[in-house]
Amino acid sequence: MASAGGSLLVLPAVLHLRRSDADFTAALRERFRVLDFFASGQPLPAFLAAAAAAPEPPRAAVVVGGGSVRVDASFLDAVPSLRCVVSTGAGVDHIDLDECARRGVAVANSGEVYSTDVADYAVGLLLDVLRRVSAAERYVRRGSWPAQGDYPLGSKLGGKRVGIIGLGNIGSRIAKRLEAFGCIIHYNSRKPKDSISYKYFGNVHDLAAESDVLIVACALNKATRHIVNKDVLEALGKGGVVINIGRGANIDEAELVIALREGKIAGAGFDVFEHEPKVPAELFSMDNVVLSHHVAVFTEESRSDLRAHTVGNLEAFFSGQPLLTPVDADSLVQ
């Protein structure tokens, strides 16, 4: 590409460590020299070594959560030129924020791009579990209705006590939606929220004991790994329902499977799993469980918004402007 003065304009290099659709990749290539890991066919160490050895090594990287690439000390050692990491998800458990801060590497995430869609999806999962929508649909498709009569009734959403773990951008939107259904909202976070009328619980066990539904909407970190464990599930009780649109490892998945199998809770809705894409086989035969493949964030609109948001963060970095959605450890308090 030539500039107006005739000199060669070198686009800034960006590491692309995410499987993307053609539109996303094209939007990056219009503005940056994209070094695409998945298109390279190389093992990650060789790919990073080649990028670091380039005459104009990359100063920014685009990464995705839940994948095989973790931005930690060894990653940053491999590409010492990096000064910015942009995650295309809201969660940043795949990024060592402390190490990035120590090295002066700025971090950005997707901000609120997905928040509305994930909140909608959480409510959809809850409605499906309570009203048995998917299970009844399978019943009808099997032709069981004429032979066996009506499918067993579900439970209403209105009036349910809903405990939300993590009242951040997504959790607060879930709360507003469920208020409209007549639900009673409780929440847990690291500290109470100012100007919030919902009842606050300092620990998840007590929250579960006062809830009919637990919705996991928190970030994944050392404090929140397996925040929903055996004791919490027992406190929730036989009539309780768990919805997870956070991260799979927020829940002790093995204990949740046991609780469902033994009837210690009434049902669950999962969009995320502890060892994705592996899903515990026992869940497949449970009609009180709704499963989806980590898609709560994705709509046609959110894909378009994410492209623009990612490019915006990168352009801000390369122009020396503040990132659109900077992230540090303190900003993740929910």
mmCIF file of C-alpha atoms in Angstrom:
data_model
loop_
_atom_site.group_PDB
_atom_site.id
_atom_site.type_symbol
_atom_site.label_atom_id
_atom_site.label_comp_id
_atom_site.label_asym_id
_atom_site.label_seq_id
_atom_site.Cartn_x
_atom_site.Cartn_y
_atom_site.Cartn_z
ATOM 1 C CA MET A 1 0.000 0.000 0.000
ATOM 2 C CA ALA A 2 1.364 3.403 -0.938
ATOM 3 C CA SER A 3 0.748 6.661 0.900
ATOM 4 C CA ALA A 4 -0.244 9.936 -0.799
ATOM 5 C CA GLY A 5 3.411 10.909 -0.967
ATOM 6 C CA GLY A 6 4.310 7.721 -2.769
ATOM 7 C CA SER A 7 6.131 6.060 0.115
ATOM 8 C CA LEU A 8 5.208 2.572 1.221
ATOM 9 C CA LEU A 9 2.739 2.507 4.087
ATOM 10 C CA VAL A 10 3.356 -0.452 6.373
ATOM 11 C CA LEU A 11 0.263 -1.594 8.204
ATOM 12 C CA PRO A 12 0.763 -2.404 11.887
ATOM 13 C CA ALA A 13 1.090 -6.114 12.574
ATOM 14 C CA VAL A 14 -1.516 -7.902 14.711
ATOM 15 C CA LEU A 15 -1.372 -11.468 15.968
ATOM 16 C CA HIS A 16 -4.701 -13.152 15.288
ATOM 17 C CA LEU A 17 -5.176 -16.107 17.631
ATOM 18 C CA ARG A 18 -8.869 -16.741 17.075
ATOM 19 C CA ARG A 19 -10.903 -18.739 14.578
ATOM 20 C CA SER A 20 -12.984 -16.106 12.831
ATOM 21 C CA ASP A 21 -15.544 -15.797 10.097
ATOM 22 C CA ALA A 22 -14.584 -14.212 6.801
ATOM 23 C CA ASP A 23 -16.139 -10.837 7.652
ATOM 24 C CA PHE A 24 -14.192 -10.543 10.907
ATOM 25 C CA THR A 25 -10.904 -11.451 9.248
ATOM 26 C CA ALA A 26 -11.561 -9.070 6.358
ATOM 27 C CA ALA A 27 -12.279 -6.192 8.752
ATOM 28 C CA LEU A 28 -8.896 -6.764 10.405
ATOM 29 C CA ARG A 29 -7.029 -7.104 7.122
ATOM 30 C CA GLU A 30 -8.374 -3.775 5.870
ATOM 31 C CA ARG A 31 -6.480 -1.966 8.630
ATOM 32 C CA PHE A 32 -3.730 -4.264 9.871
ATOM 33 C CA ARG A 33 -1.148 -6.776 8.744
ATOM 34 C CA VAL A 34 -2.763 -9.882 10.169
ATOM 35 C CA LEU A 35 -0.598 -12.768 11.346
ATOM 36 C CA ASP A 36 -3.212 -15.551 11.512
ATOM 37 C CA PHE A 37 -2.248 -18.468 13.742
ATOM 38 C CA PHE A 38 -4.990 -20.840 12.609
ATOM 39 C CA ALA A 39 -4.356 -20.095 8.932
ATOM 40 C CA SER A 40 -0.615 -20.645 9.361
ATOM 41 C CA GLY A 41 -0.795 -24.367 10.074
ATOM 42 C CA GLN A 42 2.146 -24.000 12.444
ATOM 43 C CA PRO A 43 2.454 -25.120 16.039
ATOM 44 C CA LEU A 44 1.994 -22.163 18.369
ATOM 45 C CA PRO A 45 5.667 -21.923 19.475
ATOM 46 C CA ALA A 46 6.887 -21.823 15.861
ATOM 47 C CA PHE A 47 4.214 -19.303 14.890
ATOM 48 C CA LEU A 48 5.103 -16.977 17.758
ATOM 49 C CA ALA A 49 8.837 -17.320 17.096
ATOM 50 C CA ALA A 50 8.370 -16.366 13.444
ATOM 51 C CA ALA A 51 6.202 -13.391 14.375
ATOM 52 C CA ALA A 52 8.731 -12.170 16.941
ATOM 53 C CA ALA A 53 11.568 -12.448 14.409
ATOM 54 C CA ALA A 54 9.823 -10.349 11.752
ATOM 55 C CA PRO A 55 11.363 -6.984 10.821
ATOM 56 C CA GLU A 56 8.210 -5.280 12.150
ATOM 57 C CA PRO A 57 7.094 -7.609 14.972
ATOM 58 C CA PRO A 58 3.508 -7.398 16.216
ATOM 59 C CA ARG A 59 2.655 -5.008 19.024
ATOM 60 C CA ALA A 60 -0.939 -6.217 19.440
ATOM 61 C CA ALA A 61 -2.776 -9.539 19.595
ATOM 62 C CA VAL A 62 -6.404 -10.609 19.270
ATOM 63 C CA VAL A 63 -7.299 -13.633 21.399
ATOM 64 C CA VAL A 64 -10.402 -15.549 22.395
ATOM 65 C CA GLY A 65 -11.401 -17.035 25.742
ATOM 66 C CA GLY A 66 -11.888 -20.743 26.242
ATOM 67 C CA GLY A 67 -9.346 -21.643 23.570
ATOM 68 C CA SER A 68 -5.936 -23.269 23.616
ATOM 69 C CA VAL A 69 -3.993 -20.003 23.792
ATOM 70 C CA ARG A 70 -3.277 -18.522 27.202
ATOM 71 C CA VAL A 71 -1.641 -15.117 27.480
ATOM 72 C CA ASP A 72 0.803 -15.723 30.319
ATOM 73 C CA ALA A 73 4.483 -15.152 31.023
ATOM 74 C CA SER A 74 5.677 -17.760 28.534
ATOM 75 C CA PHE A 75 3.467 -16.336 25.797
ATOM 76 C CA LEU A 76 4.698 -12.812 26.453
ATOM 77 C CA ASP A 77 8.291 -14.039 26.565
ATOM 78 C CA ALA A 78 7.802 -15.540 23.111
ATOM 79 C CA VAL A 79 6.617 -12.226 21.614
ATOM 80 C CA PRO A 80 8.281 -9.472 23.687
ATOM 81 C CA SER A 81 7.148 -6.774 21.259
ATOM 82 C CA LEU A 82 3.513 -7.106 22.373
ATOM 83 C CA ARG A 83 2.043 -4.105 24.166
ATOM 84 C CA CYS A 84 -1.677 -4.767 23.727
ATOM 85 C CA VAL A 85 -3.946 -7.800 23.988
ATOM 86 C CA VAL A 86 -7.575 -7.585 22.871
ATOM 87 C CA SER A 87 -9.885 -10.397 23.940
ATOM 88 C CA THR A 88 -13.032 -10.926 21.895
ATOM 89 C CA GLY A 89 -14.912 -12.118 24.970
ATOM 90 C CA ALA A 90 -15.965 -10.441 28.182
ATOM 91 C CA GLY A 91 -14.111 -12.979 30.312
ATOM 92 C CA VAL A 92 -10.341 -12.693 30.600
ATOM 93 C CA ASP A 93 -9.516 -15.811 32.638
ATOM 94 C CA HIS A 94 -7.216 -16.812 29.757
ATOM 95 C CA ILE A 95 -5.092 -13.695 30.300
ATOM 96 C CA ASP A 96 -2.665 -13.218 33.192
ATOM 97 C CA LEU A 97 -3.644 -9.640 34.006
ATOM 98 C CA ASP A 98 -0.986 -9.209 36.683
ATOM 99 C CA GLU A 99 1.780 -10.335 34.329
ATOM 100 C CA CYS A 100 0.483 -8.051 31.578
ATOM 101 C CA ALA A 101 0.422 -5.117 33.998
ATOM 102 C CA ARG A 102 3.962 -5.893 35.150
ATOM 103 C CA ARG A 103 5.208 -5.785 31.560
ATOM 104 C CA GLY A 104 3.196 -2.764 30.496
ATOM 105 C CA VAL A 105 0.883 -4.724 28.207
ATOM 106 C CA ALA A 106 -2.563 -3.140 27.918
ATOM 107 C CA VAL A 107 -5.594 -5.453 27.890
ATOM 108 C CA ALA A 108 -9.058 -4.878 26.473
ATOM 109 C CA ASN A 109 -12.129 -7.097 26.275
ATOM 110 C CA SER A 110 -15.480 -7.059 24.502
ATOM 111 C CA GLY A 111 -17.002 -4.732 27.082
ATOM 112 C CA GLU A 112 -20.790 -4.707 26.892
ATOM 113 C CA VAL A 113 -21.017 -5.957 23.297
ATOM 114 C CA TYR A 114 -22.550 -9.262 24.395
ATOM 115 C CA SER A 115 -24.261 -8.241 27.620
ATOM 116 C CA THR A 116 -27.801 -7.835 26.300
ATOM 117 C CA ASP A 117 -27.715 -11.034 24.268
ATOM 118 C CA VAL A 118 -26.333 -13.110 27.148
ATOM 119 C CA ALA A 119 -28.933 -11.703 29.539
ATOM 120 C CA ASP A 120 -31.702 -12.610 27.088
ATOM 121 C CA TYR A 121 -30.257 -16.084 26.713
ATOM 122 C CA ALA A 122 -30.058 -16.654 30.464
ATOM 123 C CA VAL A 123 -33.746 -15.863 30.801
ATOM 124 C CA GLY A 124 -34.479 -18.141 27.852
ATOM 125 C CA LEU A 125 -32.609 -21.029 29.464
ATOM 126 C CA LEU A 126 -34.454 -20.492 32.720
ATOM 127 C CA LEU A 127 -37.843 -20.410 31.038
ATOM 128 C CA ASP A 128 -36.969 -23.546 29.091
ATOM 129 C CA VAL A 129 -35.953 -25.458 32.216
ATOM 130 C CA LEU A 130 -38.936 -24.334 34.294
ATOM 131 C CA ARG A 131 -41.595 -24.724 31.583
ATOM 132 C CA ARG A 132 -39.935 -27.802 30.021
ATOM 133 C CA VAL A 133 -40.092 -26.301 26.547
ATOM 134 C CA SER A 134 -37.333 -28.367 24.911
ATOM 135 C CA ALA A 135 -38.341 -31.558 26.695
ATOM 136 C CA ALA A 136 -41.986 -31.147 25.654
ATOM 137 C CA GLU A 137 -40.915 -30.347 22.095
ATOM 138 C CA ARG A 138 -38.973 -33.614 21.931
ATOM 139 C CA TYR A 139 -42.026 -35.404 23.354
ATOM 140 C CA VAL A 140 -44.212 -34.039 20.557
ATOM 141 C CA ARG A 141 -41.632 -34.837 17.851
ATOM 142 C CA ARG A 142 -41.424 -38.440 19.062
ATOM 143 C CA GLY A 143 -45.146 -38.782 18.503
ATOM 144 C CA SER A 144 -45.737 -39.452 22.186
ATOM 145 C CA TRP A 145 -48.546 -36.939 22.660
ATOM 146 C CA PRO A 146 -51.382 -38.988 21.025
ATOM 147 C CA ALA A 147 -50.275 -42.213 22.687
ATOM 148 C CA GLN A 148 -49.308 -41.024 26.153
ATOM 149 C CA GLY A 149 -51.253 -37.805 26.629
ATOM 150 C CA ASP A 150 -50.044 -34.432 27.854
ATOM 151 C CA TYR A 151 -46.462 -33.928 28.923
ATOM 152 C CA PRO A 152 -45.952 -33.265 32.668
ATOM 153 C CA LEU A 153 -46.462 -29.667 33.722
ATOM 154 C CA GLY A 154 -43.604 -27.300 34.423
ATOM 155 C CA SER A 155 -43.277 -24.496 36.947
ATOM 156 C CA LYS A 156 -44.020 -20.775 36.563
ATOM 157 C CA LEU A 157 -41.267 -18.178 36.555
ATOM 158 C CA GLY A 158 -43.156 -15.371 38.251
ATOM 159 C CA GLY A 159 -42.551 -15.144 41.978
ATOM 160 C CA LYS A 160 -39.383 -17.214 41.941
ATOM 161 C CA ARG A 161 -36.543 -16.092 44.194
ATOM 162 C CA VAL A 162 -33.570 -15.734 41.873
ATOM 163 C CA GLY A 163 -30.034 -15.519 43.231
ATOM 164 C CA ILE A 164 -27.572 -13.986 40.773
ATOM 165 C CA ILE A 165 -23.863 -14.671 41.295
ATOM 166 C CA GLY A 166 -22.060 -11.655 39.845
ATOM 167 C CA LEU A 167 -24.055 -8.461 39.367
ATOM 168 C CA GLY A 168 -21.921 -6.927 36.636
ATOM 169 C CA ASN A 169 -22.973 -5.825 33.141
ATOM 170 C CA ILE A 170 -24.657 -9.137 32.390
ATOM 171 C CA GLY A 171 -25.961 -9.973 35.854
ATOM 172 C CA SER A 172 -27.647 -6.605 36.251
ATOM 173 C CA ARG A 173 -29.401 -6.995 32.904
ATOM 174 C CA ILE A 174 -30.614 -10.444 33.876
ATOM 175 C CA ALA A 175 -31.987 -8.988 37.107
ATOM 176 C CA LYS A 176 -33.959 -6.282 35.277
ATOM 177 C CA ARG A 177 -35.475 -8.809 32.903
ATOM 178 C CA LEU A 178 -36.509 -11.143 35.685
ATOM 179 C CA GLU A 179 -37.983 -8.291 37.715
ATOM 180 C CA ALA A 180 -40.383 -7.800 34.809
ATOM 181 C CA PHE A 181 -41.506 -11.421 35.277
ATOM 182 C CA GLY A 182 -42.251 -10.748 38.925
ATOM 183 C CA CYS A 183 -39.193 -12.503 40.317
ATOM 184 C CA ILE A 184 -37.558 -11.581 43.616
ATOM 185 C CA ILE A 185 -33.902 -10.806 43.023
ATOM 186 C CA HIS A 186 -31.020 -11.551 45.396
ATOM 187 C CA TYR A 187 -27.338 -11.357 44.549
ATOM 188 C CA ASN A 188 -23.803 -12.162 45.591
ATOM 189 C CA SER A 189 -20.684 -10.207 44.657
ATOM 190 C CA ARG A 190 -17.410 -9.300 46.303
ATOM 191 C CA LYS A 191 -19.120 -6.364 47.959
ATOM 192 C CA PRO A 192 -22.593 -4.764 48.006
ATOM 193 C CA LYS A 193 -23.533 -2.505 45.106
ATOM 194 C CA ASP A 194 -24.419 1.108 45.789
ATOM 195 C CA SER A 195 -27.977 2.114 44.952
ATOM 196 C CA ILE A 196 -29.109 -1.488 44.451
ATOM 197 C CA SER A 197 -32.279 -2.511 46.245
ATOM 198 C CA TYR A 198 -31.814 -6.257 45.783
ATOM 199 C CA LYS A 199 -30.878 -8.199 48.891
ATOM 200 C CA TYR A 200 -27.131 -8.814 49.125
ATOM 201 C CA PHE A 201 -25.560 -12.044 50.371
ATOM 202 C CA GLY A 202 -21.894 -12.125 51.303
ATOM 203 C CA ASN A 203 -21.506 -15.799 50.425
ATOM 204 C CA VAL A 204 -23.063 -18.056 47.823
ATOM 205 C CA HIS A 205 -24.159 -20.740 50.291
ATOM 206 C CA ASP A 206 -26.486 -18.300 52.050
ATOM 207 C CA LEU A 207 -27.668 -16.951 48.696
ATOM 208 C CA ALA A 208 -28.577 -20.467 47.554
ATOM 209 C CA ALA A 209 -30.438 -21.215 50.772
ATOM 210 C CA GLU A 210 -32.743 -18.233 50.108
ATOM 211 C CA SER A 211 -33.198 -18.864 46.370
ATOM 212 C CA ASP A 212 -35.250 -21.044 44.067
ATOM 213 C CA VAL A 213 -32.891 -20.356 41.159
ATOM 214 C CA LEU A 214 -29.157 -19.693 40.990
ATOM 215 C CA ILE A 215 -27.804 -17.900 37.918
ATOM 216 C CA VAL A 216 -24.037 -17.872 37.465
ATOM 217 C CA ALA A 217 -22.944 -14.636 35.785
ATOM 218 C CA CYS A 218 -19.553 -13.979 37.373
ATOM 219 C CA ALA A 219 -16.045 -13.933 35.957
ATOM 220 C CA LEU A 220 -13.821 -16.967 36.420
ATOM 221 C CA ASN A 221 -10.855 -16.516 38.736
ATOM 222 C CA LYS A 222 -9.326 -18.246 41.746
ATOM 223 C CA ALA A 223 -12.082 -16.993 44.027
ATOM 224 C CA THR A 224 -14.944 -18.081 41.759
ATOM 225 C CA ARG A 225 -13.686 -21.451 40.515
ATOM 226 C CA HIS A 226 -16.243 -24.013 41.762
ATOM 227 C CA ILE A 227 -18.088 -21.236 43.580
ATOM 228 C CA VAL A 228 -21.140 -23.470 43.120
ATOM 229 C CA ASN A 229 -20.088 -26.655 44.897
ATOM 230 C CA LYS A 230 -21.739 -29.572 46.690
ATOM 231 C CA ASP A 231 -22.631 -27.517 49.764
ATOM 232 C CA VAL A 232 -24.175 -24.753 47.669
ATOM 233 C CA LEU A 233 -26.250 -27.256 45.696
ATOM 234 C CA GLU A 234 -27.502 -28.844 48.913
ATOM 235 C CA ALA A 235 -28.449 -25.392 50.203
ATOM 236 C CA LEU A 236 -30.376 -24.693 46.988
ATOM 237 C CA GLY A 237 -32.388 -27.856 47.525
ATOM 238 C CA LYS A 238 -34.622 -30.266 45.634
ATOM 239 C CA GLY A 239 -36.763 -27.593 44.017
ATOM 240 C CA GLY A 240 -33.793 -25.517 42.876
ATOM 241 C CA VAL A 241 -32.594 -24.734 39.373
ATOM 242 C CA VAL A 242 -29.083 -23.715 38.268
ATOM 243 C CA ILE A 243 -28.367 -21.647 35.145
ATOM 244 C CA ASN A 244 -24.781 -21.084 33.985
ATOM 245 C CA ILE A 245 -23.903 -18.480 31.367
ATOM 246 C CA GLY A 246 -20.613 -17.546 33.074
ATOM 247 C CA ARG A 247 -17.768 -20.037 32.759
ATOM 248 C CA GLY A 248 -18.031 -23.803 33.074
ATOM 249 C CA ALA A 249 -15.528 -23.990 35.921
ATOM 250 C CA ASN A 250 -17.609 -21.643 38.067
ATOM 251 C CA ILE A 251 -19.530 -24.823 38.928
ATOM 252 C CA ASP A 252 -18.167 -28.107 40.255
ATOM 253 C CA GLU A 253 -19.575 -29.952 37.277
ATOM 254 C CA ALA A 254 -19.121 -33.441 38.702
ATOM 255 C CA GLU A 255 -21.082 -32.502 41.824
ATOM 256 C CA LEU A 256 -23.807 -30.880 39.751
ATOM 257 C CA VAL A 257 -24.221 -34.037 37.676
ATOM 258 C CA ILE A 258 -24.561 -36.059 40.889
ATOM 259 C CA ALA A 259 -27.119 -33.598 42.288
ATOM 260 C CA LEU A 260 -29.202 -33.834 39.110
ATOM 261 C CA ARG A 261 -28.940 -37.612 38.916
ATOM 262 C CA GLU A 262 -29.971 -38.062 42.545
ATOM 263 C CA GLY A 263 -32.766 -35.485 42.419
ATOM 264 C CA LYS A 264 -31.067 -33.141 44.874
ATOM 265 C CA ILE A 265 -31.943 -30.212 42.571
ATOM 266 C CA ALA A 266 -34.790 -29.892 40.087
ATOM 267 C CA GLY A 267 -33.018 -28.885 36.896
ATOM 268 C CA ALA A 268 -30.279 -26.933 35.156
ATOM 269 C CA GLY A 269 -29.501 -24.941 32.045
ATOM 270 C CA PHE A 270 -25.946 -24.861 30.708
ATOM 271 C CA ASP A 271 -24.389 -22.749 27.986
ATOM 272 C CA VAL A 272 -20.859 -23.394 29.279
ATOM 273 C CA PHE A 273 -19.025 -26.459 30.544
ATOM 274 C CA GLU A 274 -15.964 -27.147 32.621
ATOM 275 C CA HIS A 275 -14.036 -29.036 29.909
ATOM 276 C CA GLU A 276 -15.409 -27.679 26.649
ATOM 277 C CA PRO A 277 -16.276 -29.036 24.185
ATOM 278 C CA LYS A 278 -16.676 -32.157 26.312
ATOM 279 C CA VAL A 279 -20.074 -32.457 27.989
ATOM 280 C CA PRO A 280 -20.827 -35.056 30.686
ATOM 281 C CA ALA A 281 -22.657 -37.865 28.896
ATOM 282 C CA GLU A 282 -25.103 -38.326 31.779
ATOM 283 C CA LEU A 283 -26.666 -34.956 30.990
ATOM 284 C CA PHE A 284 -27.812 -36.056 27.531
ATOM 285 C CA SER A 285 -30.618 -38.246 28.866
ATOM 286 C CA MET A 286 -31.885 -35.767 31.463
ATOM 287 C CA ASP A 287 -35.077 -34.033 30.356
ATOM 288 C CA ASN A 288 -34.756 -31.520 33.211
ATOM 289 C CA VAL A 289 -31.509 -30.200 31.714
ATOM 290 C CA VAL A 290 -31.140 -27.780 28.785
ATOM 291 C CA LEU A 291 -27.798 -27.728 26.947
ATOM 292 C CA SER A 292 -26.260 -25.343 24.430
ATOM 293 C CA HIS A 293 -22.780 -24.999 22.991
ATOM 294 C CA HIS A 294 -21.403 -21.723 24.428
ATOM 295 C CA VAL A 295 -23.488 -19.593 22.094
ATOM 296 C CA ALA A 296 -25.241 -17.176 24.462
ATOM 297 C CA VAL A 297 -23.039 -14.340 23.218
ATOM 298 C CA PHE A 298 -23.704 -14.842 19.536
ATOM 299 C CA THR A 299 -26.328 -13.157 17.403
ATOM 300 C CA GLU A 300 -25.957 -11.662 13.929
ATOM 301 C CA GLU A 301 -25.971 -8.253 15.577
ATOM 302 C CA SER A 302 -23.361 -9.110 18.208
ATOM 303 C CA ARG A 303 -20.985 -10.499 15.568
ATOM 304 C CA SER A 304 -21.139 -7.211 13.691
ATOM 305 C CA ASP A 305 -20.757 -5.197 16.886
ATOM 306 C CA LEU A 306 -17.768 -7.314 17.936
ATOM 307 C CA ARG A 307 -15.958 -6.654 14.654
ATOM 308 C CA ALA A 308 -16.367 -2.926 15.076
ATOM 309 C CA HIS A 309 -15.450 -3.029 18.752
ATOM 310 C CA THR A 310 -12.304 -5.113 18.230
ATOM 311 C CA VAL A 311 -11.103 -2.883 15.404
ATOM 312 C CA GLY A 312 -11.889 0.174 17.542
ATOM 313 C CA ASN A 313 -9.746 -1.090 20.409
ATOM 314 C CA LEU A 314 -6.852 -1.865 18.079
ATOM 315 C CA GLU A 315 -7.070 1.494 16.317
ATOM 316 C CA ALA A 316 -7.138 3.269 19.654
ATOM 317 C CA PHE A 317 -3.993 1.437 20.737
ATOM 318 C CA PHE A 318 -2.045 2.087 17.543
ATOM 319 C CA SER A 319 -3.028 5.772 17.553
ATOM 320 C CA GLY A 320 -1.960 6.233 21.164
ATOM 321 C CA GLN A 321 -5.502 6.778 22.425
ATOM 322 C CA PRO A 322 -7.152 5.124 25.464
ATOM 323 C CA LEU A 323 -8.588 1.679 24.797
ATOM 324 C CA LEU A 324 -12.362 1.524 24.449
ATOM 325 C CA THR A 325 -12.749 -1.159 27.118
ATOM 326 C CA PRO A 326 -9.558 -1.494 29.165
ATOM 327 C CA VAL A 327 -9.378 -4.319 31.692
ATOM 328 C CA ASP A 328 -7.318 -4.776 34.824
ATOM 329 C CA ALA A 329 -7.741 -6.981 37.867
ATOM 330 C CA ASP A 330 -9.623 -4.321 39.833
ATOM 331 C CA SER A 331 -12.116 -3.710 37.019
ATOM 332 C CA LEU A 332 -13.368 -7.296 37.236
ATOM 333 C CA VAL A 333 -14.895 -6.886 40.699
ATOM 334 C CA GLN A 334 -18.592 -7.838 40.444
#
